[in-house]
CSV table of N, CA and C in Angstrom, one decimal:
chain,number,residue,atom,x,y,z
A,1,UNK,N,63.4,156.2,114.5
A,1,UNK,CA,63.0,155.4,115.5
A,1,UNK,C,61.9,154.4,115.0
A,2,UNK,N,62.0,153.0,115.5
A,2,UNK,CA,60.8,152.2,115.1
A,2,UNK,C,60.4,151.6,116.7
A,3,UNK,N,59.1,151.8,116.6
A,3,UNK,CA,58.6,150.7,117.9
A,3,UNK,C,58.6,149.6,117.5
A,4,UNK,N,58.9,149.0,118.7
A,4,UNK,CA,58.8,147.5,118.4
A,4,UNK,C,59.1,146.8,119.7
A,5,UNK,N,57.8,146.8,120.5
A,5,UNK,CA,58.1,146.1,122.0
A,5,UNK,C,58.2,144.7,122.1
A,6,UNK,N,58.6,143.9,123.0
A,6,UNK,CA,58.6,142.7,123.2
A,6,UNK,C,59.4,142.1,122.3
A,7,UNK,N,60.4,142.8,121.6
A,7,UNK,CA,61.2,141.6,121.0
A,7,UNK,C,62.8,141.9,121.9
A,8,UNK,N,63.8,141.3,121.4
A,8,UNK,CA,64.9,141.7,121.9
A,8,UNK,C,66.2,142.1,120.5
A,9,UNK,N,67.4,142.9,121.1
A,9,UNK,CA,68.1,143.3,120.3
A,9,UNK,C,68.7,142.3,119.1
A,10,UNK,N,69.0,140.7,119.4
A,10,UNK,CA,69.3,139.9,118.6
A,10,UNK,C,68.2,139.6,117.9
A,11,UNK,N,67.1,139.8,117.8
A,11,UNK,CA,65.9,139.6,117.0
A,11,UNK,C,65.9,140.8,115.6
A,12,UNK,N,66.6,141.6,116.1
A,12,UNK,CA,66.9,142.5,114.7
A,12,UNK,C,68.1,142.3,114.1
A,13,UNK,N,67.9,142.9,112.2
A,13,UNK,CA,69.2,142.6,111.3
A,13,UNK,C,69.0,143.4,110.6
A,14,UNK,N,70.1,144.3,110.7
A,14,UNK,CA,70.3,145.7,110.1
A,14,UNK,C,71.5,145.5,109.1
A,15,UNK,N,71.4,145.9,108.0
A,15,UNK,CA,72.2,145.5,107.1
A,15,UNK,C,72.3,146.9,106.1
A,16,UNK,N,73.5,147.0,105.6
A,16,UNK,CA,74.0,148.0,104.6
A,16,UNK,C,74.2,147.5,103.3
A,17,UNK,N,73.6,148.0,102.1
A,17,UNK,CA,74.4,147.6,100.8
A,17,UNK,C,73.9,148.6,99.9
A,18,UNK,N,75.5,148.9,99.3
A,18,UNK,CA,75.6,150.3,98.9
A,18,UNK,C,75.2,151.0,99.8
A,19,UNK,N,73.6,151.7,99.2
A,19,UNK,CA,73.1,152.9,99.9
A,19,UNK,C,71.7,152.8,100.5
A,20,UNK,N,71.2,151.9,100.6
A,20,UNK,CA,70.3,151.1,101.4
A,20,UNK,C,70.6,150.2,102.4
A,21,UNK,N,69.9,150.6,103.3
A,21,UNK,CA,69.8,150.7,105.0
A,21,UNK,C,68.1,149.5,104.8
A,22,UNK,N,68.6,148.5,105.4
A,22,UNK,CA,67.8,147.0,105.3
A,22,UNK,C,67.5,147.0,107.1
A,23,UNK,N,66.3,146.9,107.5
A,23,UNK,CA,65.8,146.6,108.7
A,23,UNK,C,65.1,145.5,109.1
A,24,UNK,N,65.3,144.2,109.4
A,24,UNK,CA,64.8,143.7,109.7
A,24,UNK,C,64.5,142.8,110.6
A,25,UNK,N,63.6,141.6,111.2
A,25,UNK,CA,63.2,141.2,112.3
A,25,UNK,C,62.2,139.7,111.6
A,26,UNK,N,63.1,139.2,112.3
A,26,UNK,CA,62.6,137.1,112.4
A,26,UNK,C,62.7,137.0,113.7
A,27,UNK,N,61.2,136.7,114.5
A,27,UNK,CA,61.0,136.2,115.6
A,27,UNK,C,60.2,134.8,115.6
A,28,UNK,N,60.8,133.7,116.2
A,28,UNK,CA,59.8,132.9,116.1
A,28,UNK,C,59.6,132.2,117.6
A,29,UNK,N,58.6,131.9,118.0
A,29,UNK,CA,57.8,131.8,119.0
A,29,UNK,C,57.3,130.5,119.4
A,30,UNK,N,57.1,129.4,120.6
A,30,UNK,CA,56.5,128.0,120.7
A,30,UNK,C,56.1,128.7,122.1
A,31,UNK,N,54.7,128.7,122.4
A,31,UNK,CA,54.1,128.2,123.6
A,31,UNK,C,53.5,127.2,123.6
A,32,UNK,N,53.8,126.2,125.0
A,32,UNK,CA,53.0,125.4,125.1
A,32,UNK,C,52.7,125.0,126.6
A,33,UNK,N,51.3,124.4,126.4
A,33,UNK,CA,50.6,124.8,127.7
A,33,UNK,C,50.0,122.7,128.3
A,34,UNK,N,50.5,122.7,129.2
A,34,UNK,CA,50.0,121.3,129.8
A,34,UNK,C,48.8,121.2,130.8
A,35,UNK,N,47.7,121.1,130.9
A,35,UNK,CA,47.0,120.9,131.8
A,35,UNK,C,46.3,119.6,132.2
A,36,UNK,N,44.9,119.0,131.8
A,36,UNK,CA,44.8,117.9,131.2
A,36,UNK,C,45.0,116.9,129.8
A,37,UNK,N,45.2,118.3,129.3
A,37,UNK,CA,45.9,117.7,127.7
A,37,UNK,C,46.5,119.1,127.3
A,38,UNK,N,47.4,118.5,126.0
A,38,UNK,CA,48.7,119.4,126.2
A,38,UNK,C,48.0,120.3,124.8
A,39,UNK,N,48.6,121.5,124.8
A,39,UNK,CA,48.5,122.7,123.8
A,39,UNK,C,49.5,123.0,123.2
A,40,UNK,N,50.2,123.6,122.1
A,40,UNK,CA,51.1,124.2,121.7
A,40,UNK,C,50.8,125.3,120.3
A,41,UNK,N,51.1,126.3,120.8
A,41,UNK,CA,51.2,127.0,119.7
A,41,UNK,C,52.6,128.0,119.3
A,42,UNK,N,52.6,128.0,117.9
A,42,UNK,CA,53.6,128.9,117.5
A,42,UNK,C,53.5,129.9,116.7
A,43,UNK,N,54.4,130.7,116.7
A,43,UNK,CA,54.1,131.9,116.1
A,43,UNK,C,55.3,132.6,115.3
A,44,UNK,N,55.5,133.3,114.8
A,44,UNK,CA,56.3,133.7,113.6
A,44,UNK,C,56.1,135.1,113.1
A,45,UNK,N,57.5,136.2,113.6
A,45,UNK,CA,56.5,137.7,113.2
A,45,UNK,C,58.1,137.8,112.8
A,46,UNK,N,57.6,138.6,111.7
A,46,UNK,CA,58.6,139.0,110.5
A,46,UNK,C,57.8,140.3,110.1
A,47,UNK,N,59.3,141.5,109.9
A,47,UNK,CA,59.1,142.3,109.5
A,47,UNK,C,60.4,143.1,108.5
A,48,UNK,N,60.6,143.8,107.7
A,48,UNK,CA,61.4,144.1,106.9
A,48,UNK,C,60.8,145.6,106.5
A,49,UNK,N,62.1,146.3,106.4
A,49,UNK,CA,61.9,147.7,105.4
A,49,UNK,C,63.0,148.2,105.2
A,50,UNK,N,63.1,148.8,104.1
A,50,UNK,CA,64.4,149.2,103.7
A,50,UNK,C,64.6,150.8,103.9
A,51,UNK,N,65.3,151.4,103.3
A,51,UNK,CA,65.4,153.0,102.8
A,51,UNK,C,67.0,153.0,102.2
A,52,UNK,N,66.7,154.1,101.3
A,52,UNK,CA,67.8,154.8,100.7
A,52,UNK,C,68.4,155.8,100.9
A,53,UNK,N,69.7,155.6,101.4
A,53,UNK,CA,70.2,156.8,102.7
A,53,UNK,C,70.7,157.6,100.9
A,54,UNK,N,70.6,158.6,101.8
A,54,UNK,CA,71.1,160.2,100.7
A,54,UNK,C,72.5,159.9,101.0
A,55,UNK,N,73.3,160.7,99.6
A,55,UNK,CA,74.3,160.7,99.8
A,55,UNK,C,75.1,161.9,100.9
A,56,UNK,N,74.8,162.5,102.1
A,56,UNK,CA,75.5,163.1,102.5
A,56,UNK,C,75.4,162.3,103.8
A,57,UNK,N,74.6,161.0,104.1
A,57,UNK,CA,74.6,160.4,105.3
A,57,UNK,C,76.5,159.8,105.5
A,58,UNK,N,77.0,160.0,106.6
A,58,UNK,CA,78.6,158.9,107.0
A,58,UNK,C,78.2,157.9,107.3
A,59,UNK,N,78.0,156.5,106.0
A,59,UNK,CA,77.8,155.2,106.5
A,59,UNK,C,78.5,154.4,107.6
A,60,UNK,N,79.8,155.1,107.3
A,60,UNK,CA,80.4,154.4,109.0
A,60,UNK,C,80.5,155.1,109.6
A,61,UNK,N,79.0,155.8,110.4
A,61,UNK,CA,79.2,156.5,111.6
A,61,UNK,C,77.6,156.3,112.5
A,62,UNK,N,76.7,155.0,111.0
A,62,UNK,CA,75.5,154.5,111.6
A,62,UNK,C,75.6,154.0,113.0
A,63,UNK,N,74.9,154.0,114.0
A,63,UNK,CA,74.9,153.7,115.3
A,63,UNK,C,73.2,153.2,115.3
A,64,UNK,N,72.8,152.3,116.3
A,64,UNK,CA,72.0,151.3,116.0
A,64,UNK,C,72.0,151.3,117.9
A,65,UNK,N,70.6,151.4,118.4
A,65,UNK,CA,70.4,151.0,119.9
A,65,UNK,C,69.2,150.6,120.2
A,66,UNK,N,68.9,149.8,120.9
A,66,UNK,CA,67.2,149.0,121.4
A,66,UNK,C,67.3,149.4,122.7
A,67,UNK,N,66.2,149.8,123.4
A,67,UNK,CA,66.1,150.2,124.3
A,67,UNK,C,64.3,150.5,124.5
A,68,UNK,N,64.0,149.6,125.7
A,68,UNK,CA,62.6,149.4,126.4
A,68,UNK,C,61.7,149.7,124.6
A,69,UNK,N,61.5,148.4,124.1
A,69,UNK,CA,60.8,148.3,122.7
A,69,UNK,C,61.2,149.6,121.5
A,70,UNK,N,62.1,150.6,121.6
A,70,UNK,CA,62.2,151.2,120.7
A,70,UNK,C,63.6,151.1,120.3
A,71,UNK,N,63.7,151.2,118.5
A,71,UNK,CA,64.8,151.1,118.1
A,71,UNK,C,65.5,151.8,118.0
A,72,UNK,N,66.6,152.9,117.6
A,72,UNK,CA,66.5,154.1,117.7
A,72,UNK,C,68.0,154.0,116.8
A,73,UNK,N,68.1,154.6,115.1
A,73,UNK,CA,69.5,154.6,114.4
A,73,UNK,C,69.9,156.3,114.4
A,74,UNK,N,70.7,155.8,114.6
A,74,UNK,CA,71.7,157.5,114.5
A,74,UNK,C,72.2,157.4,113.1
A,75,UNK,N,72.0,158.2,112.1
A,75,UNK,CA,72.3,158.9,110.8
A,75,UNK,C,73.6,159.9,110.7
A,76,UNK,N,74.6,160.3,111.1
A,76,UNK,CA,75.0,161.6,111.1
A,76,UNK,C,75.1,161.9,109.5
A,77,UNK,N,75.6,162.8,108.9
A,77,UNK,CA,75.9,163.9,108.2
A,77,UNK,C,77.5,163.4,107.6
A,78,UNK,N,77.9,163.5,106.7
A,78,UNK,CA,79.4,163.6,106.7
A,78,UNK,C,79.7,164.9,106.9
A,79,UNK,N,81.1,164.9,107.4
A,79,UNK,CA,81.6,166.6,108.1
A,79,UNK,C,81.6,167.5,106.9
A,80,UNK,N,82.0,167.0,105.4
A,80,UNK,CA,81.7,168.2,104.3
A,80,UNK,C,80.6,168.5,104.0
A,81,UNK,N,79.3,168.0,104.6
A,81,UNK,CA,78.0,167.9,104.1
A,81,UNK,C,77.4,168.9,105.4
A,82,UNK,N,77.8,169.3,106.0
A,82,UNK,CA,77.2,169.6,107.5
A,82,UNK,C,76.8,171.1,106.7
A,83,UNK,N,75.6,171.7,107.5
A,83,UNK,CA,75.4,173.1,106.8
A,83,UNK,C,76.7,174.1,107.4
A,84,UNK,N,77.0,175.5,106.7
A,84,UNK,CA,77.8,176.2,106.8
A,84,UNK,C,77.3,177.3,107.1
A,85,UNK,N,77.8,178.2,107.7
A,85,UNK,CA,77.5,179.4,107.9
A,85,UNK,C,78.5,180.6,107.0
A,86,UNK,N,77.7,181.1,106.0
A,86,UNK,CA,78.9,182.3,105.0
A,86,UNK,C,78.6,183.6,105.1
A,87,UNK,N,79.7,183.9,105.6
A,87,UNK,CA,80.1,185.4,106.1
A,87,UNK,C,79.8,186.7,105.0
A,88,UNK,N,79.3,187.1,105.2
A,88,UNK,CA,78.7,188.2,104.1
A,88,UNK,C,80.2,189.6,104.0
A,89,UNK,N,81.0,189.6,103.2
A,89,UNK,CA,82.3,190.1,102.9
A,89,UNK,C,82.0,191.7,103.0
């Protein structure tokens, strides 16, 4: 899970290569404000981090959701890699 309020789901870019899982986020920003004279400011928030998924993660089974500022990636397991339970003979 990463927090990350106030941005929206298109503002993230999650990317795969090989075995690195790439997270990252280009938001760029213009307020401007008119009263008796005019204001504008902008802003620019970038953020990036990687990791290196182990090999028993199923890369095509990553799942990726934004929901009220939190990001939230689902990892599974591949099915050979899952723990086992062995029967004592």
């Amino acid at each position: 899970e990463l927090a990350a309020p106030g941005l929206q789901k298109e503002n993230f870019n999650i990317d795969l290569e090989k075995d690195v899982l790439t997270i990252s986020v280009n938001k760029q920003a213009e307020m401007e404000e008119k009263v008796e004279y005019k204001r504008r400011e902008f802003g620019n928030y970038q953020f990036e981090r990687s990791f290196r998924l182990p090999d028993f993660i199923d890369v095509n089974a990553i799942e990726a959701r934004y929901e009220q500022g939190i990001l939230q990636l689902a990892l599974p397991r591949k099915a050979e890699a899952a723990p086992k339970r062995i029967e004592i003979a």
